[in-house]
PDB file of C-alpha atoms in Angstrom:
ATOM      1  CA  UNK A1466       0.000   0.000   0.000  1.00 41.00           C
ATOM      2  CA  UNK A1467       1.357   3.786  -1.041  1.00 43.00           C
ATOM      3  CA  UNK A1468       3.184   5.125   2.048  1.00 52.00           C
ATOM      4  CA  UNK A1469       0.509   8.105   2.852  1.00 56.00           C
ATOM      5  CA  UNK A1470      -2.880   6.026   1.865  1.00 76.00           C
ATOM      6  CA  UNK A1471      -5.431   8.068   3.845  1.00 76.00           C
ATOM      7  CA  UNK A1472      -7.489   4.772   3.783  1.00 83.00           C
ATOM      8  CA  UNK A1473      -4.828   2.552   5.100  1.00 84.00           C
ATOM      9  CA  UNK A1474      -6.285   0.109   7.864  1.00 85.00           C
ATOM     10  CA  UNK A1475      -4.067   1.894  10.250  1.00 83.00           C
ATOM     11  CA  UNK A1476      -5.880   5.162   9.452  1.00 85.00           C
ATOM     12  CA  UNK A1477      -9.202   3.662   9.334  1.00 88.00           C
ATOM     13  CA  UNK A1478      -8.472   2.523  12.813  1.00 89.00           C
ATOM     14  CA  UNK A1479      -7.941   6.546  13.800  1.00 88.00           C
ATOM     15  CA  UNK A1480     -11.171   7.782  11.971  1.00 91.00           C
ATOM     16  CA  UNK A1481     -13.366   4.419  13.690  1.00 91.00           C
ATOM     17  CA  UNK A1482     -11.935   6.029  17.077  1.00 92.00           C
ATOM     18  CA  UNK A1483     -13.006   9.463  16.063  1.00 93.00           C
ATOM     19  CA  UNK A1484     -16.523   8.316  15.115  1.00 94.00           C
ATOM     20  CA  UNK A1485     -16.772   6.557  18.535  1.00 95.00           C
ATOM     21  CA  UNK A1486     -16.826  10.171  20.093  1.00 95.00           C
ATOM     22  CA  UNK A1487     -20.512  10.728  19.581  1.00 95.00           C
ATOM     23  CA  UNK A1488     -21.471   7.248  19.865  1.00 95.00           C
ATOM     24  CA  UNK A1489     -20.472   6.993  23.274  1.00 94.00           C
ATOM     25  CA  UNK A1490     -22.527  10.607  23.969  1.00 93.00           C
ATOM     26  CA  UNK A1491     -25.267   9.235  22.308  1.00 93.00           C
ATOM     27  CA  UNK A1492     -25.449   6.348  24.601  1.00 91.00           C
ATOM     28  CA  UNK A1493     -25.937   8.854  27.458  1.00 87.00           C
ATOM     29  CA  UNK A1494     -28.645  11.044  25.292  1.00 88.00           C
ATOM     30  CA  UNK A1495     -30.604   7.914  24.492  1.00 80.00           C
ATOM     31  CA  UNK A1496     -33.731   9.088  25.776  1.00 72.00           C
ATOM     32  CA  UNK A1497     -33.175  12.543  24.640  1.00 71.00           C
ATOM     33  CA  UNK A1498     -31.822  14.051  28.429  1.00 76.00           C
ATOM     34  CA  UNK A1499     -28.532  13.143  29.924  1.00 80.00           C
ATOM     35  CA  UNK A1500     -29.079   9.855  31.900  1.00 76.00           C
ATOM     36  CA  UNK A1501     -27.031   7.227  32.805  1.00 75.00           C
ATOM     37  CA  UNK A1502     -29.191   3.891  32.827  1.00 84.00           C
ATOM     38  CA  UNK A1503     -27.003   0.822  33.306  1.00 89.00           C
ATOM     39  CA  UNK A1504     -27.425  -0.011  29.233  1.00 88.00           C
ATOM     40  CA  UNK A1505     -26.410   3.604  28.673  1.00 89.00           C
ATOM     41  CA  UNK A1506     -23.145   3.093  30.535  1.00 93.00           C
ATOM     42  CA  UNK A1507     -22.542  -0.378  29.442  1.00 94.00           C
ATOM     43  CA  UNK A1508     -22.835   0.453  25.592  1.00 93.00           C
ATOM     44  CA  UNK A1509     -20.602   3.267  26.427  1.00 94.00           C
ATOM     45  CA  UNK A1510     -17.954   1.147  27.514  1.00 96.00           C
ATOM     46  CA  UNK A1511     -18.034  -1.288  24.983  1.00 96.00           C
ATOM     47  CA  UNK A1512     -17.477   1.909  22.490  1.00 96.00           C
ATOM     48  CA  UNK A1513     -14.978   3.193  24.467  1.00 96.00           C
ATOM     49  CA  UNK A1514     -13.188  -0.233  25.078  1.00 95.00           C
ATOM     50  CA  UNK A1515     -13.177  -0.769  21.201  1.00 94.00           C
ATOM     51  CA  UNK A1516     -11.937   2.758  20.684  1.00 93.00           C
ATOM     52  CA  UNK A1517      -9.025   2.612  23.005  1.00 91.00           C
ATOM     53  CA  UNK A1518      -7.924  -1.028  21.364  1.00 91.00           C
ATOM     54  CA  UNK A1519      -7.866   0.779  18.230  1.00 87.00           C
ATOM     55  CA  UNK A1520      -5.529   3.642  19.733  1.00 81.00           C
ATOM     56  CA  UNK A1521      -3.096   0.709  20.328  1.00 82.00           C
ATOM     57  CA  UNK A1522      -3.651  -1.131  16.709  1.00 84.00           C
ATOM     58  CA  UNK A1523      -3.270   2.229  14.422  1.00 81.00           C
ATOM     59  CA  UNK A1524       0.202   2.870  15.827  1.00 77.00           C
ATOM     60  CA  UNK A1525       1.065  -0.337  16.171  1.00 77.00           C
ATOM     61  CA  UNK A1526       0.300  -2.085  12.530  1.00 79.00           C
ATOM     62  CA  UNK A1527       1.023   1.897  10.437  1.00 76.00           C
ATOM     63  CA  UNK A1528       4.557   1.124  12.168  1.00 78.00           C
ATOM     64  CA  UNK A1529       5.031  -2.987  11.424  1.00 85.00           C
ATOM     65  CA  UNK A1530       3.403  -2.245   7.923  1.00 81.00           C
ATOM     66  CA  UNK A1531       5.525   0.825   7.086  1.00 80.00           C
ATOM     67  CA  UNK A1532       1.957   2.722   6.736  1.00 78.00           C
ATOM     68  CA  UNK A1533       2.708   5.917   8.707  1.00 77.00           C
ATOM     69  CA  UNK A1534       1.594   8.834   7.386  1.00 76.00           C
ATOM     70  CA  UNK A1535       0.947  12.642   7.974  1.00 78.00           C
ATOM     71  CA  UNK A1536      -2.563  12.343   8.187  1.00 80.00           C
ATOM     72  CA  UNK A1537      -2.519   9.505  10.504  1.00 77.00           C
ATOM     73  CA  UNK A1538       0.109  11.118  12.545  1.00 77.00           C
ATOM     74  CA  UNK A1539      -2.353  14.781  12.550  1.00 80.00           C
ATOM     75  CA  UNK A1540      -5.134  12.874  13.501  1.00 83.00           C
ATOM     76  CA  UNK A1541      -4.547  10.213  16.498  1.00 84.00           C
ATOM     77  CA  UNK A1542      -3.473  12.920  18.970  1.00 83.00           C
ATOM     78  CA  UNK A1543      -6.540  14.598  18.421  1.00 87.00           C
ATOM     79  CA  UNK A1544      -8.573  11.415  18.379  1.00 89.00           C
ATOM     80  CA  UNK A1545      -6.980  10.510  21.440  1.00 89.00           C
ATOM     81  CA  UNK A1546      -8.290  13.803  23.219  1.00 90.00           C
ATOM     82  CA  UNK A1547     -11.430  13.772  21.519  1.00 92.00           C
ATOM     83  CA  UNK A1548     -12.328  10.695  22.648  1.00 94.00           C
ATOM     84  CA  UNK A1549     -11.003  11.239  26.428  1.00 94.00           C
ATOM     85  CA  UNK A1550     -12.363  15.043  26.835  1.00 94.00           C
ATOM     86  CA  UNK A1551     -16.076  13.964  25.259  1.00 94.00           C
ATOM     87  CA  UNK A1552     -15.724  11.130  28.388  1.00 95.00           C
ATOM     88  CA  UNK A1553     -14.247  13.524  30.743  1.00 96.00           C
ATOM     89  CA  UNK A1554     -17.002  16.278  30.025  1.00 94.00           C
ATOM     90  CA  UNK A1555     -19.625  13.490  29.953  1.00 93.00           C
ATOM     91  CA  UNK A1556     -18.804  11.834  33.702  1.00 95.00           C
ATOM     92  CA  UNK A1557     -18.647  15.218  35.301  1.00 94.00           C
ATOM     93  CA  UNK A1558     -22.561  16.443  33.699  1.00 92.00           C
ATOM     94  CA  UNK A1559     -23.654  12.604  35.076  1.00 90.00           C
ATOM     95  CA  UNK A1560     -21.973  13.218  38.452  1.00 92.00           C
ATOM     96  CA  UNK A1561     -19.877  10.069  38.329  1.00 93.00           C
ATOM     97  CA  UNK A1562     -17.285  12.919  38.700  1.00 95.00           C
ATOM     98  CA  UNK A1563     -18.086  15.096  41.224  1.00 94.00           C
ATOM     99  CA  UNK A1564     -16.578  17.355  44.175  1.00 94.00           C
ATOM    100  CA  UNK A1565     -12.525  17.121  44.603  1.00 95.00           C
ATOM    101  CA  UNK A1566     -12.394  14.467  41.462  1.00 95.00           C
ATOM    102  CA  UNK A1567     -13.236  17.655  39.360  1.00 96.00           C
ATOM    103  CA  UNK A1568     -10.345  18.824  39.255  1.00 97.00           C
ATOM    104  CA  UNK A1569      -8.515  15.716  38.400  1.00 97.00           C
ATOM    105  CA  UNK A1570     -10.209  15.902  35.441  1.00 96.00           C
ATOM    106  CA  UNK A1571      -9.317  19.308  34.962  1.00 96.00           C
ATOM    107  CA  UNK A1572      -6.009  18.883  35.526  1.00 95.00           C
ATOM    108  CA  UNK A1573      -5.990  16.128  32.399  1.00 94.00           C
ATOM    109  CA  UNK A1574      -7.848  18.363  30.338  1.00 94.00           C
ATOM    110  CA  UNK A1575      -5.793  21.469  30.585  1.00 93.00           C
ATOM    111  CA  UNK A1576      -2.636  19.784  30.350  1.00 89.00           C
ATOM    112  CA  UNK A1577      -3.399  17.847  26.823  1.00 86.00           C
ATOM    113  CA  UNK A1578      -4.935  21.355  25.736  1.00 88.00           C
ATOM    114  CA  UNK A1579      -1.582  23.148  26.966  1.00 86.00           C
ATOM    115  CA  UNK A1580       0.605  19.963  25.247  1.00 82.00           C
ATOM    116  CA  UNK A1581      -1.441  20.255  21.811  1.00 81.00           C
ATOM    117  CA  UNK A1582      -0.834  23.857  21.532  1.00 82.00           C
ATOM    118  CA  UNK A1583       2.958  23.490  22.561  1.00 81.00           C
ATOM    119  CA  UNK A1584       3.785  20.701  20.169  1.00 77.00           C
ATOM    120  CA  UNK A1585       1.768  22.869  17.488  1.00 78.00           C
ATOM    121  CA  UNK A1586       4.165  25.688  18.308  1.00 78.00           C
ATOM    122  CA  UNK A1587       6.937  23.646  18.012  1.00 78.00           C
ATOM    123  CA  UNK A1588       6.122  22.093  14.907  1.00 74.00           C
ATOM    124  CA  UNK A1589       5.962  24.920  13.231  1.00 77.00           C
ATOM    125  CA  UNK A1590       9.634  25.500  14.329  1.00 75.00           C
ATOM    126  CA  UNK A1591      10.464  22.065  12.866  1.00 76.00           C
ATOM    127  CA  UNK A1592      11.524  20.811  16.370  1.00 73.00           C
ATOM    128  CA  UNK A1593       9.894  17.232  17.397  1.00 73.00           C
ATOM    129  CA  UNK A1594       9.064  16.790  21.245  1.00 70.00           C
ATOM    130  CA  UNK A1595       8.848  12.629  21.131  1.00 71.00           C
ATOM    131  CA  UNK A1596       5.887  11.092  23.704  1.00 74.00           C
ATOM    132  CA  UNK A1597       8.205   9.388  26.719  1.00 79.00           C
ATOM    133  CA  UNK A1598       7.052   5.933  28.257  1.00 87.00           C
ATOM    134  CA  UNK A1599       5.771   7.597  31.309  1.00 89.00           C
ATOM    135  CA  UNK A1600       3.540   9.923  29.213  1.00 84.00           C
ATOM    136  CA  UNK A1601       2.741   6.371  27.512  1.00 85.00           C
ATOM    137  CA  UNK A1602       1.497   4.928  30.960  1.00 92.00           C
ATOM    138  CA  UNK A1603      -0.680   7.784  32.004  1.00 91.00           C
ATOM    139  CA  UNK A1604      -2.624   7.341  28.653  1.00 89.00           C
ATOM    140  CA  UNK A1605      -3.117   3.266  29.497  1.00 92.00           C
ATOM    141  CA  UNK A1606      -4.105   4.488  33.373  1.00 95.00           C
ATOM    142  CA  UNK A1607      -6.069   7.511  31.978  1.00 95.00           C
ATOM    143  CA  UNK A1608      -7.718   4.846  29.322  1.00 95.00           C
ATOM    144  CA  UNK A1609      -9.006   2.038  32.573  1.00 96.00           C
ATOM    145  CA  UNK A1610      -9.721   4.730  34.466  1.00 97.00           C
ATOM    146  CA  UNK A1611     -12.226   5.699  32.377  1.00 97.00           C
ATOM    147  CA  UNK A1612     -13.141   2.763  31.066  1.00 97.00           C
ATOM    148  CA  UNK A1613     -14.325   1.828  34.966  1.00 97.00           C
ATOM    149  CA  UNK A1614     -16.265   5.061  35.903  1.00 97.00           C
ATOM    150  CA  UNK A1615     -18.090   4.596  32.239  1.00 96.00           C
ATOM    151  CA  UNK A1616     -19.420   1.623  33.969  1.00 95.00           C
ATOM    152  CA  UNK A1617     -19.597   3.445  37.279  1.00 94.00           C
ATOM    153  CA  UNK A1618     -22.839   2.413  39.065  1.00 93.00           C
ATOM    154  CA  UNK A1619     -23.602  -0.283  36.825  1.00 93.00           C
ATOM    155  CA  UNK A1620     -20.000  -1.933  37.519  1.00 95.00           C
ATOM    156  CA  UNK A1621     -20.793  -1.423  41.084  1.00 95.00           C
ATOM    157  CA  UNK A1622     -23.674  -3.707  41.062  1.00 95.00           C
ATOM    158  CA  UNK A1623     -21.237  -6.638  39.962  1.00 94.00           C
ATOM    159  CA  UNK A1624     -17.843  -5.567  41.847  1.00 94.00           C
ATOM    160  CA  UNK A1625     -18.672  -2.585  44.421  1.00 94.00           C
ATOM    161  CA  UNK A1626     -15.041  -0.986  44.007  1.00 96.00           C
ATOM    162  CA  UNK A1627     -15.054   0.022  40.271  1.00 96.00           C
ATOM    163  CA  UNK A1628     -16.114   3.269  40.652  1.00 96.00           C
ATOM    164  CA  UNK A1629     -14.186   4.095  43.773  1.00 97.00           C
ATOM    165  CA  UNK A1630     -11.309   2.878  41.513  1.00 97.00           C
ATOM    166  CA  UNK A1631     -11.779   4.537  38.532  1.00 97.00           C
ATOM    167  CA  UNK A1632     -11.539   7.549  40.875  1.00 97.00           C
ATOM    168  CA  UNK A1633      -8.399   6.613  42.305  1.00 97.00           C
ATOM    169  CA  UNK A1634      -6.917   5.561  38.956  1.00 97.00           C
ATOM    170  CA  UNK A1635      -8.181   9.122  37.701  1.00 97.00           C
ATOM    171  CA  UNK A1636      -6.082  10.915  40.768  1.00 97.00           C
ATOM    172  CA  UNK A1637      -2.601   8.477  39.715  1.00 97.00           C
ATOM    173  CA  UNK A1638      -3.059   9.838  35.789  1.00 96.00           C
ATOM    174  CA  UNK A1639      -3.598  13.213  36.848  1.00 96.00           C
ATOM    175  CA  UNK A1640      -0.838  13.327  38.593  1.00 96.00           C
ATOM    176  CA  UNK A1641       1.381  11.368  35.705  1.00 95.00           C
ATOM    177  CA  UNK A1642      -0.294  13.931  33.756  1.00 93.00           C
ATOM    178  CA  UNK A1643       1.177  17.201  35.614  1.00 92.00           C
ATOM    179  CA  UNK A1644       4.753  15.551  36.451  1.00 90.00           C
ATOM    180  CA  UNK A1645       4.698  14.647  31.922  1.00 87.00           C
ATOM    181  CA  UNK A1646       3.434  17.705  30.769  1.00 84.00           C
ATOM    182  CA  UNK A1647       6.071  19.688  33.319  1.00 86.00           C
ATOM    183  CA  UNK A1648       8.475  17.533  31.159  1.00 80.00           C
ATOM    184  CA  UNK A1649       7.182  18.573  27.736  1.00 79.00           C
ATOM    185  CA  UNK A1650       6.761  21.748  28.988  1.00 80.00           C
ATOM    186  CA  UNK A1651      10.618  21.941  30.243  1.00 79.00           C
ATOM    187  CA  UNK A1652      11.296  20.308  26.977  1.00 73.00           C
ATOM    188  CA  UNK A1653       9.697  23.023  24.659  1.00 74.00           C
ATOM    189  CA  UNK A1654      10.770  26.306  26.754  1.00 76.00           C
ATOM    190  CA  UNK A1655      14.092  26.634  25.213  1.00 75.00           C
ATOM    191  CA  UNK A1656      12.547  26.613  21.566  1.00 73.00           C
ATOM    192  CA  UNK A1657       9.759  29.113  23.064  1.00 68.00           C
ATOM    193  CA  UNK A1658      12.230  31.672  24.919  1.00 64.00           C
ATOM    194  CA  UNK A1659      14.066  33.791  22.458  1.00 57.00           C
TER     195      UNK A1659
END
């Protein structure tokens, strides 16, 4: 297949996971108010879970095929924060986020907001910042700890600690989150400071 095939399977992979953003706010707009029945939340999951497999797969088989290309590499970033900010926003109007968990959701929010714009800056300036393994490991605990308050009340009712630890899993990320984007940030300055 031609190097930058927009339709490559790896690429396909990105625009499924982009498509899964309204799909999983549809499932908690079913019956045309916010409202988060147990089928609401477990169809949202099972979008979700799909979507995040597909995060892995794009990278993974555009790399082993030799299928990368500047379209896939524009759009899984944004995928990736499309599909965790629609969650994000989503959790907190349902309450399954609520009080002092706020603002570890803000906390994620603002720093992939403050990351996108930094790497856009930088890109412009031709200079690469490359994603580190810990920045890797706060997606994959940002990713379950979603994954578990999606299913919040309605994973409760089989194992009474998943929302509880989606919380708690939400509070590690954010703070992976602060710690990595110090790092990019750090990382970027001397390109940004004349």
């Amino acid at each position: 297949m031609p190097k930058n095939n927009a339709y490559s399977l790896p690429n396909i992979l990105t625009y499924a996971r982009i498509i899964a953003v309204p799909l999983v706010v549809v499932c908690f707009f079913l019956e045309g108010r916010l409202q988060s029945s147990d089928a609401a939340r477990w169809g949202a999951l099972a979008i979700f879970a799909i979507a995040s497999i597909t995060d892995f797969l794009d990278g993974y088989l555009a790399r082993i095929w030799k299928q990368t290309s500047t379209i896939g590499r524009m759009l899984d970033p944004i995928a990736d924060k499309l599909l965790v900010s629609a969650c994000l926003l989503l959790l907190a109007a349902d309450g399954t986020i609520a009080g002092w968990s706020l603002w570890a959701a803000i906390i994620i929010l603002c720093r992939e907001i403050l990351v996108s714009g930094l790497r856009e800056y930088l890109a412009e300036l031709k200079v690469s910042v490359p994603v580190s393994q810990l920045a890797k490991w706060k997606t994959t605990i940002q990713m379950v700890a979603i994954a578990f308050l999606l299913a919040g009340p309605a994973g409760d009712e089989l194992v009474p600690v998943i929302t509880i630890s989606g919380i708690i899993l939400l509070w590690i990320a954010a703070l992976i989150t602060l710690y990595t984007g110090w790092d990019y940030f750090r990382a970027g300055l001397k390109h940004v400071v004349d």
